[in-house]
PDB file of C-alpha atoms and ligand atoms in Angstrom:
ATOM      1  CA  UNK A   1      98.592  93.145 134.083  1.00 47.00           C
ATOM      2  CA  UNK A   2      97.402  95.118 131.083  1.00 51.00           C
ATOM      3  CA  UNK A   3      97.501  93.054 127.941  1.00 49.00           C
ATOM      4  CA  UNK A   4      99.367  95.056 125.264  1.00 48.00           C
ATOM      5  CA  UNK A   5     100.412  92.177 123.050  1.00 49.00           C
ATOM      6  CA  UNK A   6      98.544  92.360 119.735  1.00 54.00           C
ATOM      7  CA  UNK A   7      98.019  89.535 117.336  1.00 61.00           C
ATOM      8  CA  UNK A   8      99.426  90.223 113.881  1.00 74.00           C
ATOM      9  CA  UNK A   9      96.573  91.501 111.737  1.00 86.00           C
ATOM     10  CA  UNK A  10      95.932  89.972 108.323  1.00 96.00           C
ATOM     11  CA  UNK A  11      96.713  93.114 106.368  1.00 98.00           C
ATOM     12  CA  UNK A  12      95.685  91.847 102.933  1.00 98.00           C
ATOM     13  CA  UNK A  13      92.310  90.703 104.268  1.00 98.00           C
ATOM     14  CA  UNK A  14      91.837  94.108 105.920  1.00 98.00           C
ATOM     15  CA  UNK A  15      92.669  96.018 102.713  1.00 98.00           C
ATOM     16  CA  UNK A  16      90.358  93.764 100.688  1.00 98.00           C
ATOM     17  CA  UNK A  17      87.527  94.287 103.158  1.00 98.00           C
ATOM     18  CA  UNK A  18      87.985  98.079 103.303  1.00 98.00           C
ATOM     19  CA  UNK A  19      88.199  98.242  99.507  1.00 98.00           C
ATOM     20  CA  UNK A  20      85.009  96.232  99.072  1.00 98.00           C
ATOM     21  CA  UNK A  21      83.187  98.413 101.632  1.00 98.00           C
ATOM     22  CA  UNK A  22      84.265 101.714 100.064  1.00 98.00           C
ATOM     23  CA  UNK A  23      84.396 100.835  96.376  1.00 98.00           C
ATOM     24  CA  UNK A  24      80.699 101.762  95.882  1.00 98.00           C
ATOM     25  CA  UNK A  25      81.450 105.218  97.317  1.00 98.00           C
ATOM     26  CA  UNK A  26      84.193 106.023  94.790  1.00 98.00           C
ATOM     27  CA  UNK A  27      83.772 109.532  93.400  1.00 96.00           C
ATOM     28  CA  UNK A  28      82.522 111.078  96.665  1.00 97.00           C
ATOM     29  CA  UNK A  29      83.950 114.485  97.551  1.00 97.00           C
ATOM     30  CA  UNK A  30      85.095 117.240  95.249  1.00 97.00           C
ATOM     31  CA  UNK A  31      88.207 117.019  93.074  1.00 97.00           C
ATOM     32  CA  UNK A  32      90.524 120.040  93.447  1.00 96.00           C
ATOM     33  CA  UNK A  33      89.812 122.291  90.494  1.00 93.00           C
ATOM     34  CA  UNK A  34      91.826 125.395  91.349  1.00 93.00           C
ATOM     35  CA  UNK A  35      94.779 123.663  89.665  1.00 94.00           C
ATOM     36  CA  UNK A  36      93.240 122.976  86.216  1.00 95.00           C
ATOM     37  CA  UNK A  37      95.383 119.928  85.531  1.00 94.00           C
ATOM     38  CA  UNK A  38      94.162 118.261  88.749  1.00 95.00           C
ATOM     39  CA  UNK A  39      90.529 118.886  87.769  1.00 95.00           C
ATOM     40  CA  UNK A  40      91.020 116.465  84.864  1.00 95.00           C
ATOM     41  CA  UNK A  41      91.621 113.458  87.129  1.00 96.00           C
ATOM     42  CA  UNK A  42      89.037 110.672  87.052  1.00 97.00           C
ATOM     43  CA  UNK A  43      87.360 110.872  90.496  1.00 98.00           C
ATOM     44  CA  UNK A  44      86.708 107.102  90.464  1.00 98.00           C
ATOM     45  CA  UNK A  45      90.323 106.201  91.259  1.00 98.00           C
ATOM     46  CA  UNK A  46      90.847 104.515  94.597  1.00 98.00           C
ATOM     47  CA  UNK A  47      94.032 102.843  95.781  1.00 98.00           C
ATOM     48  CA  UNK A  48      95.642 101.765  99.054  1.00 98.00           C
ATOM     49  CA  UNK A  49      99.018 100.373 100.067  1.00 98.00           C
ATOM     50  CA  UNK A  50     100.602  99.257 103.321  1.00 98.00           C
ATOM     51  CA  UNK A  51     104.339  98.555 103.583  1.00 98.00           C
ATOM     52  CA  UNK A  52     105.433  97.040 106.881  1.00 98.00           C
ATOM     53  CA  UNK A  53     108.781  97.640 108.579  1.00 97.00           C
ATOM     54  CA  UNK A  54     109.837  94.139 107.583  1.00 95.00           C
ATOM     55  CA  UNK A  55     109.286  95.042 103.934  1.00 95.00           C
ATOM     56  CA  UNK A  56     106.006  93.282 103.118  1.00 97.00           C
ATOM     57  CA  UNK A  57     103.800  95.164 100.633  1.00 98.00           C
ATOM     58  CA  UNK A  58      99.984  94.906 100.640  1.00 98.00           C
ATOM     59  CA  UNK A  59      97.812  96.649  98.061  1.00 98.00           C
ATOM     60  CA  UNK A  60      94.247  97.182  96.893  1.00 98.00           C
ATOM     61  CA  UNK A  61      92.753  98.996  93.892  1.00 98.00           C
ATOM     62  CA  UNK A  62      94.833 101.613  92.020  1.00 98.00           C
ATOM     63  CA  UNK A  63      97.826 101.205  94.336  1.00 98.00           C
ATOM     64  CA  UNK A  64     100.399 101.204  91.519  1.00 98.00           C
ATOM     65  CA  UNK A  65      99.059 104.191  89.576  1.00 98.00           C
ATOM     66  CA  UNK A  66     101.047 107.438  90.002  1.00 98.00           C
ATOM     67  CA  UNK A  67      99.106 110.542  91.055  1.00 98.00           C
ATOM     68  CA  UNK A  68     100.035 114.099  92.003  1.00 98.00           C
ATOM     69  CA  UNK A  69     101.352 113.931  95.571  1.00 98.00           C
ATOM     70  CA  UNK A  70     100.955 117.701  96.085  1.00 98.00           C
ATOM     71  CA  UNK A  71     101.385 118.623  99.757  1.00 98.00           C
ATOM     72  CA  UNK A  72     102.548 115.160 100.805  1.00 98.00           C
ATOM     73  CA  UNK A  73     105.867 116.301  99.262  1.00 98.00           C
ATOM     74  CA  UNK A  74     106.146 118.795 102.131  1.00 98.00           C
ATOM     75  CA  UNK A  75     107.097 115.982 104.536  1.00 98.00           C
ATOM     76  CA  UNK A  76     110.109 115.181 102.367  1.00 98.00           C
ATOM     77  CA  UNK A  77     111.190 118.782 101.748  1.00 98.00           C
ATOM     78  CA  UNK A  78     110.960 119.383 105.507  1.00 98.00           C
ATOM     79  CA  UNK A  79     113.173 116.327 106.077  1.00 98.00           C
ATOM     80  CA  UNK A  80     115.736 117.688 103.600  1.00 98.00           C
ATOM     81  CA  UNK A  81     115.634 121.200 105.072  1.00 98.00           C
ATOM     82  CA  UNK A  82     116.089 119.858 108.621  1.00 98.00           C
ATOM     83  CA  UNK A  83     119.114 117.952 107.347  1.00 97.00           C
ATOM     84  CA  UNK A  84     120.630 121.153 105.966  1.00 96.00           C
ATOM     85  CA  UNK A  85     119.666 123.607 108.700  1.00 96.00           C
ATOM     86  CA  UNK A  86     118.964 121.519 111.790  1.00 97.00           C
ATOM     87  CA  UNK A  87     116.838 123.017 114.522  1.00 94.00           C
ATOM     88  CA  UNK A  88     117.620 126.580 113.368  1.00 97.00           C
ATOM     89  CA  UNK A  89     114.910 125.927 110.772  1.00 97.00           C
ATOM     90  CA  UNK A  90     112.403 126.733 113.507  1.00 97.00           C
ATOM     91  CA  UNK A  91     113.539 130.353 113.547  1.00 96.00           C
ATOM     92  CA  UNK A  92     111.827 130.679 110.185  1.00 96.00           C
ATOM     93  CA  UNK A  93     108.684 128.604 110.610  1.00 97.00           C
ATOM     94  CA  UNK A  94     106.519 127.622 113.587  1.00 97.00           C
ATOM     95  CA  UNK A  95     105.332 124.253 114.866  1.00 97.00           C
ATOM     96  CA  UNK A  96     101.725 124.988 115.770  1.00 95.00           C
ATOM     97  CA  UNK A  97      98.556 123.851 114.036  1.00 94.00           C
ATOM     98  CA  UNK A  98      97.150 126.706 111.990  1.00 88.00           C
ATOM     99  CA  UNK A  99      93.433 126.152 112.426  1.00 83.00           C
ATOM    100  CA  UNK A 100      92.980 127.862 109.075  1.00 82.00           C
ATOM    101  CA  UNK A 101      92.984 126.851 105.421  1.00 83.00           C
ATOM    102  CA  UNK A 102      96.204 125.601 103.831  1.00 83.00           C
ATOM    103  CA  UNK A 103      96.505 128.695 101.644  1.00 86.00           C
ATOM    104  CA  UNK A 104      95.381 131.306 104.186  1.00 85.00           C
ATOM    105  CA  UNK A 105      96.997 134.712 103.945  1.00 88.00           C
ATOM    106  CA  UNK A 106      95.303 136.412 106.923  1.00 89.00           C
ATOM    107  CA  UNK A 107      97.272 134.525 109.551  1.00 88.00           C
ATOM    108  CA  UNK A 108     100.561 135.246 107.792  1.00 90.00           C
ATOM    109  CA  UNK A 109      99.969 138.982 107.952  1.00 88.00           C
ATOM    110  CA  UNK A 110      98.939 138.754 111.565  1.00 88.00           C
ATOM    111  CA  UNK A 111     102.101 136.880 112.514  1.00 86.00           C
ATOM    112  CA  UNK A 112     104.598 139.062 110.685  1.00 89.00           C
ATOM    113  CA  UNK A 113     105.412 136.718 107.807  1.00 91.00           C
ATOM    114  CA  UNK A 114     106.464 133.701 109.943  1.00 94.00           C
ATOM    115  CA  UNK A 115     104.256 130.771 108.883  1.00 96.00           C
ATOM    116  CA  UNK A 116     102.581 128.715 111.602  1.00 95.00           C
ATOM    117  CA  UNK A 117     103.974 125.361 110.476  1.00 97.00           C
ATOM    118  CA  UNK A 118     105.909 123.758 107.594  1.00 97.00           C
ATOM    119  CA  UNK A 119     102.857 122.061 106.042  1.00 97.00           C
ATOM    120  CA  UNK A 120     100.605 125.011 105.229  1.00 95.00           C
ATOM    121  CA  UNK A 121     101.557 126.558 101.895  1.00 96.00           C
ATOM    122  CA  UNK A 122     103.370 129.568 103.391  1.00 96.00           C
ATOM    123  CA  UNK A 123     105.437 127.253 105.617  1.00 97.00           C
ATOM    124  CA  UNK A 124     106.309 124.924 102.765  1.00 98.00           C
ATOM    125  CA  UNK A 125     107.326 127.886 100.595  1.00 98.00           C
ATOM    126  CA  UNK A 126     109.660 128.946 103.432  1.00 98.00           C
ATOM    127  CA  UNK A 127     111.056 125.397 103.550  1.00 98.00           C
ATOM    128  CA  UNK A 128     111.653 125.565  99.771  1.00 98.00           C
ATOM    129  CA  UNK A 129     113.520 128.830 100.335  1.00 98.00           C
ATOM    130  CA  UNK A 130     115.692 127.140 102.966  1.00 97.00           C
ATOM    131  CA  UNK A 131     116.603 124.326 100.565  1.00 97.00           C
ATOM    132  CA  UNK A 132     117.231 126.807  97.740  1.00 95.00           C
ATOM    133  CA  UNK A 133     119.990 128.691  99.563  1.00 91.00           C
ATOM    134  CA  UNK A 134     123.034 128.829  97.280  1.00 90.00           C
ATOM    135  CA  UNK A 135     121.621 126.474  94.632  1.00 95.00           C
ATOM    136  CA  UNK A 136     119.848 126.879  91.312  1.00 96.00           C
ATOM    137  CA  UNK A 137     116.167 125.826  91.247  1.00 97.00           C
ATOM    138  CA  UNK A 138     117.058 123.030  88.818  1.00 97.00           C
ATOM    139  CA  UNK A 139     119.623 121.589  91.251  1.00 97.00           C
ATOM    140  CA  UNK A 140     117.181 121.750  94.137  1.00 98.00           C
ATOM    141  CA  UNK A 141     114.338 120.104  92.215  1.00 98.00           C
ATOM    142  CA  UNK A 142     116.771 117.366  91.149  1.00 98.00           C
ATOM    143  CA  UNK A 143     117.848 116.855  94.745  1.00 98.00           C
ATOM    144  CA  UNK A 144     114.255 116.480  96.003  1.00 98.00           C
ATOM    145  CA  UNK A 145     113.483 113.977  93.247  1.00 98.00           C
ATOM    146  CA  UNK A 146     116.661 111.966  93.945  1.00 98.00           C
ATOM    147  CA  UNK A 147     115.793 111.902  97.644  1.00 98.00           C
ATOM    148  CA  UNK A 148     112.357 110.414  96.907  1.00 98.00           C
ATOM    149  CA  UNK A 149     113.774 107.889  94.440  1.00 98.00           C
ATOM    150  CA  UNK A 150     116.338 106.844  97.052  1.00 97.00           C
ATOM    151  CA  UNK A 151     113.742 106.523  99.835  1.00 98.00           C
ATOM    152  CA  UNK A 152     111.297 104.538  97.711  1.00 97.00           C
ATOM    153  CA  UNK A 153     114.132 102.651  96.000  1.00 96.00           C
ATOM    154  CA  UNK A 154     112.474 103.432  92.686  1.00 97.00           C
ATOM    155  CA  UNK A 155     114.031 105.447  89.852  1.00 97.00           C
ATOM    156  CA  UNK A 156     110.725 105.713  87.988  1.00 97.00           C
ATOM    157  CA  UNK A 157     109.450 108.523  90.219  1.00 98.00           C
ATOM    158  CA  UNK A 158     109.204 111.777  88.267  1.00 98.00           C
ATOM    159  CA  UNK A 159     107.610 115.206  88.083  1.00 98.00           C
ATOM    160  CA  UNK A 160     104.457 115.678  86.010  1.00 98.00           C
ATOM    161  CA  UNK A 161     105.438 118.723  83.920  1.00 97.00           C
ATOM    162  CA  UNK A 162     101.825 119.494  82.961  1.00 97.00           C
ATOM    163  CA  UNK A 163     100.843 119.753  86.655  1.00 98.00           C
ATOM    164  CA  UNK A 164     103.882 121.926  87.416  1.00 97.00           C
ATOM    165  CA  UNK A 165     102.968 124.272  84.528  1.00 97.00           C
ATOM    166  CA  UNK A 166      99.336 124.330  85.562  1.00 97.00           C
ATOM    167  CA  UNK A 167     100.273 125.257  89.141  1.00 96.00           C
ATOM    168  CA  UNK A 168     102.652 127.969  87.999  1.00 96.00           C
ATOM    169  CA  UNK A 169     100.036 129.436  85.643  1.00 96.00           C
ATOM    170  CA  UNK A 170      97.327 129.642  88.303  1.00 96.00           C
ATOM    171  CA  UNK A 171      99.263 129.827  91.584  1.00 95.00           C
ATOM    172  CA  UNK A 172      98.263 133.398  92.355  1.00 96.00           C
ATOM    173  CA  UNK A 173      97.648 132.734  96.042  1.00 95.00           C
ATOM    174  CA  UNK A 174     101.010 131.020  96.446  1.00 97.00           C
ATOM    175  CA  UNK A 175     102.683 133.913  94.606  1.00 97.00           C
ATOM    176  CA  UNK A 176     100.878 136.273  96.985  1.00 96.00           C
ATOM    177  CA  UNK A 177     102.104 134.315 100.030  1.00 96.00           C
ATOM    178  CA  UNK A 178     105.690 134.287  98.739  1.00 97.00           C
ATOM    179  CA  UNK A 179     105.692 137.975  97.853  1.00 96.00           C
ATOM    180  CA  UNK A 180     104.160 138.760 101.196  1.00 94.00           C
ATOM    181  CA  UNK A 181     106.947 136.945 103.034  1.00 96.00           C
ATOM    182  CA  UNK A 182     109.493 138.653 100.796  1.00 96.00           C
ATOM    183  CA  UNK A 183     107.991 141.986 101.847  1.00 94.00           C
ATOM    184  CA  UNK A 184     108.643 140.975 105.469  1.00 94.00           C
ATOM    185  CA  UNK A 185     112.222 140.145 104.431  1.00 94.00           C
ATOM    186  CA  UNK A 186     111.569 136.483 105.243  1.00 94.00           C
ATOM    187  CA  UNK A 187     112.802 134.890 101.993  1.00 96.00           C
ATOM    188  CA  UNK A 188     116.450 134.804 100.959  1.00 95.00           C
ATOM    189  CA  UNK A 189     116.213 133.502  97.393  1.00 96.00           C
ATOM    190  CA  UNK A 190     114.335 135.243  94.553  1.00 97.00           C
ATOM    191  CA  UNK A 191     110.569 134.702  94.808  1.00 97.00           C
ATOM    192  CA  UNK A 192     110.396 133.126  91.333  1.00 97.00           C
ATOM    193  CA  UNK A 193     113.071 130.555  92.174  1.00 97.00           C
ATOM    194  CA  UNK A 194     111.389 129.589  95.434  1.00 98.00           C
ATOM    195  CA  UNK A 195     107.973 129.255  93.785  1.00 98.00           C
ATOM    196  CA  UNK A 196     109.481 127.247  90.922  1.00 98.00           C
ATOM    197  CA  UNK A 197     110.880 124.736  93.407  1.00 98.00           C
ATOM    198  CA  UNK A 198     107.615 124.657  95.383  1.00 98.00           C
ATOM    199  CA  UNK A 199     105.405 124.072  92.326  1.00 98.00           C
ATOM    200  CA  UNK A 200     107.692 121.332  91.027  1.00 98.00           C
ATOM    201  CA  UNK A 201     107.857 119.354  94.269  1.00 98.00           C
ATOM    202  CA  UNK A 202     104.057 119.558  94.553  1.00 98.00           C
ATOM    203  CA  UNK A 203     103.862 118.182  90.986  1.00 98.00           C
ATOM    204  CA  UNK A 204     105.807 114.990  91.768  1.00 98.00           C
ATOM    205  CA  UNK A 205     103.786 111.938  90.751  1.00 98.00           C
ATOM    206  CA  UNK A 206     103.943 108.766  92.865  1.00 98.00           C
ATOM    207  CA  UNK A 207     101.808 105.703  93.453  1.00 98.00           C
ATOM    208  CA  UNK A 208     100.492 104.569  96.848  1.00 98.00           C
ATOM    209  CA  UNK A 209     103.144 101.843  96.929  1.00 98.00           C
ATOM    210  CA  UNK A 210     105.942 104.315  96.164  1.00 98.00           C
ATOM    211  CA  UNK A 211     104.652 106.756  98.793  1.00 98.00           C
ATOM    212  CA  UNK A 212     104.340 104.137 101.511  1.00 98.00           C
ATOM    213  CA  UNK A 213     107.876 102.913 100.755  1.00 98.00           C
ATOM    214  CA  UNK A 214     109.221 106.492 100.805  1.00 98.00           C
ATOM    215  CA  UNK A 215     107.567 107.236 104.166  1.00 98.00           C
ATOM    216  CA  UNK A 216     108.605 103.975 105.807  1.00 98.00           C
ATOM    217  CA  UNK A 217     111.680 105.477 107.505  1.00 98.00           C
ATOM    218  CA  UNK A 218     109.265 107.517 109.639  1.00 98.00           C
ATOM    219  CA  UNK A 219     107.668 104.314 110.920  1.00 98.00           C
ATOM    220  CA  UNK A 220     111.061 102.735 111.498  1.00 98.00           C
ATOM    221  CA  UNK A 221     112.924 105.057 113.856  1.00 98.00           C
ATOM    222  CA  UNK A 222     114.435 107.084 110.980  1.00 98.00           C
ATOM    223  CA  UNK A 223     116.045 104.095 109.252  1.00 98.00           C
ATOM    224  CA  UNK A 224     115.235 102.690 105.833  1.00 95.00           C
ATOM    225  CA  UNK A 225     113.502  99.438 106.611  1.00 91.00           C
ATOM    226  CA  UNK A 226     115.136  97.239 104.000  1.00 82.00           C
ATOM    227  CA  UNK A 227     118.725  98.496 103.929  1.00 89.00           C
ATOM    228  CA  UNK A 228     118.889  99.572 107.574  1.00 94.00           C
ATOM    229  CA  UNK A 229     120.480 102.846 106.418  1.00 96.00           C
ATOM    230  CA  UNK A 230     119.808 105.877 108.586  1.00 98.00           C
ATOM    231  CA  UNK A 231     117.820 108.667 106.913  1.00 98.00           C
ATOM    232  CA  UNK A 232     117.285 110.789 110.032  1.00 98.00           C
ATOM    233  CA  UNK A 233     117.836 110.230 113.756  1.00 98.00           C
ATOM    234  CA  UNK A 234     115.183 108.439 115.802  1.00 98.00           C
ATOM    235  CA  UNK A 235     114.388 111.709 117.535  1.00 98.00           C
ATOM    236  CA  UNK A 236     113.920 113.565 114.257  1.00 98.00           C
ATOM    237  CA  UNK A 237     111.628 110.864 112.882  1.00 98.00           C
ATOM    238  CA  UNK A 238     109.482 111.208 116.011  1.00 98.00           C
ATOM    239  CA  UNK A 239     109.369 114.961 115.614  1.00 98.00           C
ATOM    240  CA  UNK A 240     108.377 114.845 111.948  1.00 98.00           C
ATOM    241  CA  UNK A 241     105.611 112.416 112.957  1.00 98.00           C
ATOM    242  CA  UNK A 242     104.516 114.841 115.688  1.00 98.00           C
ATOM    243  CA  UNK A 243     104.212 117.622 113.110  1.00 98.00           C
ATOM    244  CA  UNK A 244     102.244 115.406 110.748  1.00 98.00           C
ATOM    245  CA  UNK A 245      99.852 114.533 113.553  1.00 98.00           C
ATOM    246  CA  UNK A 246      99.290 118.123 114.648  1.00 97.00           C
ATOM    247  CA  UNK A 247      99.501 119.924 111.284  1.00 97.00           C
ATOM    248  CA  UNK A 248      99.351 117.355 108.463  1.00 97.00           C
ATOM    249  CA  UNK A 249      95.692 117.922 107.594  1.00 97.00           C
ATOM    250  CA  UNK A 250      95.453 121.710 108.019  1.00 91.00           C
ATOM    251  CA  UNK A 251      92.262 122.727 109.817  1.00 93.00           C
ATOM    252  CA  UNK A 252      91.161 119.082 109.668  1.00 95.00           C
ATOM    253  CA  UNK A 253      94.181 117.841 111.692  1.00 96.00           C
ATOM    254  CA  UNK A 254      92.281 117.410 114.954  1.00 96.00           C
ATOM    255  CA  UNK A 255      89.571 115.476 113.189  1.00 97.00           C
ATOM    256  CA  UNK A 256      92.099 113.189 111.469  1.00 98.00           C
ATOM    257  CA  UNK A 257      93.879 112.512 114.785  1.00 98.00           C
ATOM    258  CA  UNK A 258      90.528 111.772 116.420  1.00 98.00           C
ATOM    259  CA  UNK A 259      89.313 109.388 113.749  1.00 98.00           C
ATOM    260  CA  UNK A 260      92.534 107.787 112.487  1.00 98.00           C
ATOM    261  CA  UNK A 261      94.925 108.252 115.411  1.00 98.00           C
ATOM    262  CA  UNK A 262      98.073 108.124 113.270  1.00 98.00           C
ATOM    263  CA  UNK A 263     100.371 110.875 111.947  1.00 98.00           C
ATOM    264  CA  UNK A 264      99.444 111.608 108.338  1.00 98.00           C
ATOM    265  CA  UNK A 265      99.950 114.091 105.537  1.00 98.00           C
ATOM    266  CA  UNK A 266      97.407 114.867 102.854  1.00 98.00           C
ATOM    267  CA  UNK A 267      97.635 116.486  99.438  1.00 98.00           C
ATOM    268  CA  UNK A 268      94.988 118.075  97.207  1.00 97.00           C
ATOM    269  CA  UNK A 269      95.693 115.375  94.620  1.00 98.00           C
ATOM    270  CA  UNK A 270      93.676 113.115  96.960  1.00 98.00           C
ATOM    271  CA  UNK A 271      96.579 111.219  98.505  1.00 98.00           C
ATOM    272  CA  UNK A 272      97.319 110.663 102.186  1.00 98.00           C
ATOM    273  CA  UNK A 273     100.458 109.098 103.620  1.00 98.00           C
ATOM    274  CA  UNK A 274     100.213 107.851 107.202  1.00 98.00           C
ATOM    275  CA  UNK A 275     102.657 106.325 109.657  1.00 98.00           C
ATOM    276  CA  UNK A 276     102.038 103.576 112.205  1.00 98.00           C
ATOM    277  CA  UNK A 277     105.254 103.837 114.268  1.00 98.00           C
ATOM    278  CA  UNK A 278     107.105 100.556 114.636  1.00 98.00           C
ATOM    279  CA  UNK A 279     104.725  98.840 112.241  1.00 98.00           C
ATOM    280  CA  UNK A 280     104.135 100.264 108.781  1.00 98.00           C
ATOM    281  CA  UNK A 281     103.669 103.174 106.416  1.00 98.00           C
ATOM    282  CA  UNK A 282     100.351 103.496 104.617  1.00 98.00           C
ATOM    283  CA  UNK A 283      99.220 105.433 101.563  1.00 99.00           C
ATOM    284  CA  UNK A 284      95.753 105.906 100.134  1.00 98.00           C
ATOM    285  CA  UNK A 285      94.466 107.763  97.094  1.00 98.00           C
ATOM    286  CA  UNK A 286      90.997 108.934  96.144  1.00 98.00           C
ATOM    287  CA  UNK A 287      90.784 112.316  94.360  1.00 98.00           C
ATOM    288  CA  UNK A 288      87.520 113.608  95.884  1.00 98.00           C
ATOM    289  CA  UNK A 289      88.247 115.993  98.780  1.00 98.00           C
ATOM    290  CA  UNK A 290      86.324 117.011 101.900  1.00 96.00           C
ATOM    291  CA  UNK A 291      85.739 120.644 102.910  1.00 94.00           C
ATOM    292  CA  UNK A 292      89.265 120.932 104.373  1.00 92.00           C
ATOM    293  CA  UNK A 293      90.931 119.818 101.150  1.00 94.00           C
ATOM    294  CA  UNK A 294      91.755 116.302 102.422  1.00 97.00           C
ATOM    295  CA  UNK A 295      90.800 113.102 100.597  1.00 98.00           C
ATOM    296  CA  UNK A 296      87.290 112.188 101.735  1.00 98.00           C
ATOM    297  CA  UNK A 297      87.343 108.471 101.013  1.00 98.00           C
ATOM    298  CA  UNK A 298      91.051 108.271 101.850  1.00 98.00           C
ATOM    299  CA  UNK A 299      90.374 109.529 105.377  1.00 98.00           C
ATOM    300  CA  UNK A 300      87.533 107.025 105.826  1.00 98.00           C
ATOM    301  CA  UNK A 301      89.735 104.216 104.489  1.00 98.00           C
ATOM    302  CA  UNK A 302      92.525 105.034 106.943  1.00 98.00           C
ATOM    303  CA  UNK A 303      90.053 105.179 109.826  1.00 98.00           C
ATOM    304  CA  UNK A 304      88.759 101.731 108.890  1.00 98.00           C
ATOM    305  CA  UNK A 305      92.274 100.322 108.524  1.00 98.00           C
ATOM    306  CA  UNK A 306      93.324 101.805 111.882  1.00 98.00           C
ATOM    307  CA  UNK A 307      90.261 100.319 113.573  1.00 98.00           C
ATOM    308  CA  UNK A 308      90.847  96.893 112.108  1.00 98.00           C
ATOM    309  CA  UNK A 309      94.607  96.748 112.737  1.00 98.00           C
ATOM    310  CA  UNK A 310      94.355  98.365 116.176  1.00 97.00           C
ATOM    311  CA  UNK A 311      97.171 100.744 115.133  1.00 98.00           C
ATOM    312  CA  UNK A 312      97.125 104.059 117.003  1.00 98.00           C
ATOM    313  CA  UNK A 313      99.704 106.371 118.531  1.00 98.00           C
ATOM    314  CA  UNK A 314      97.340 106.976 121.446  1.00 97.00           C
ATOM    315  CA  UNK A 315      97.316 103.586 123.076  1.00 93.00           C
ATOM    316  CA  UNK A 316      97.239  99.847 122.566  1.00 90.00           C
TER     317      UNK A 316
HETATM  318  N1  LIG B 401     100.283 122.657  95.249  1.00 97.88           N
HETATM  319  C1  LIG B 401      99.144 122.882  96.117  1.00 97.88           C
HETATM  320  C2  LIG B 401      99.015 124.361  96.417  1.00 97.88           C
HETATM  321  O1  LIG B 401     100.007 124.990  96.492  1.00 97.88           O
HETATM  322  C3  LIG B 401      99.338 122.108  97.370  1.00 97.88           C
HETATM  323  C4  LIG B 401      98.171 122.243  98.337  1.00 97.88           C
HETATM  324  C5  LIG B 401      97.808 120.965  99.021  1.00 97.88           C
HETATM  325  O2  LIG B 401      98.104 119.861  98.568  1.00 97.88           O
HETATM  326  N2  LIG B 401      97.087 121.098 100.085  1.00 97.88           N
HETATM  327  O3  LIG B 401      97.949 124.929  96.560  1.00 97.88           O
END
């Protein structure tokens, strides 16, 4: 008989060991500077958090310090949009890895204004448009924030207005993507409203602990771990995890799956949220990015944690 039973790993010892191993490498990678406010972040920050499905919280380093979650927010806006539109959402956005940069415009032209997946910028802008339908941008931004506060059970989560302004002032590529889709008649709300919502959800600030708590329903069959309340169906949680695995790290998604073996979503603020189904949600933060725009040290940290815990979606 194949032995699949795993001993319970000592998660605090693992985080401490990974932190000690990587602490000397803090500052590696390149901080995102195309959003001026993000360029001001101290590259030495490094934090990690694991929250298990039975509610235990383990941390190391800057795990309680809020940072700009950027594209990690796209997991939560997708969850909201699926709740509003169900599977018809997929008429507007695809489910395939893009194999190109997160802000690529070439592919969008080639494919007639239908973005490859909900996690590249064009896809997330489409998702923002889907949530906007019939609501003011202010209402929609409030709804996204309330959703995150509810999931993380933490009313302190907020939007960093300086980051939102900085993104709006320099978001020429995102404006190009949105206008391009509008030209293909693929957006229903005014471009400025959709971009306003997009920039604000990217500018939400959360700590590793808050992010891991917010993502825990994806590790727990769609239910909030502590209250047992259903956020999404079991099937939908699996599907969101599938999208994170295949598309969550842009043109670095294959590499992340190979090295870490867990669904994950990165953001250019240097955060990554990952899901070990049935076990835990994890979040790491280190602002320096690799060439694909994913946290360099964060990816290494998750690989080390996955190795040490034995957590993988690909086998025992
Ligand atoms: N707000 C960023 C942008 O639109 C999000 C990109 C990211 O985190 N990969 O460019």
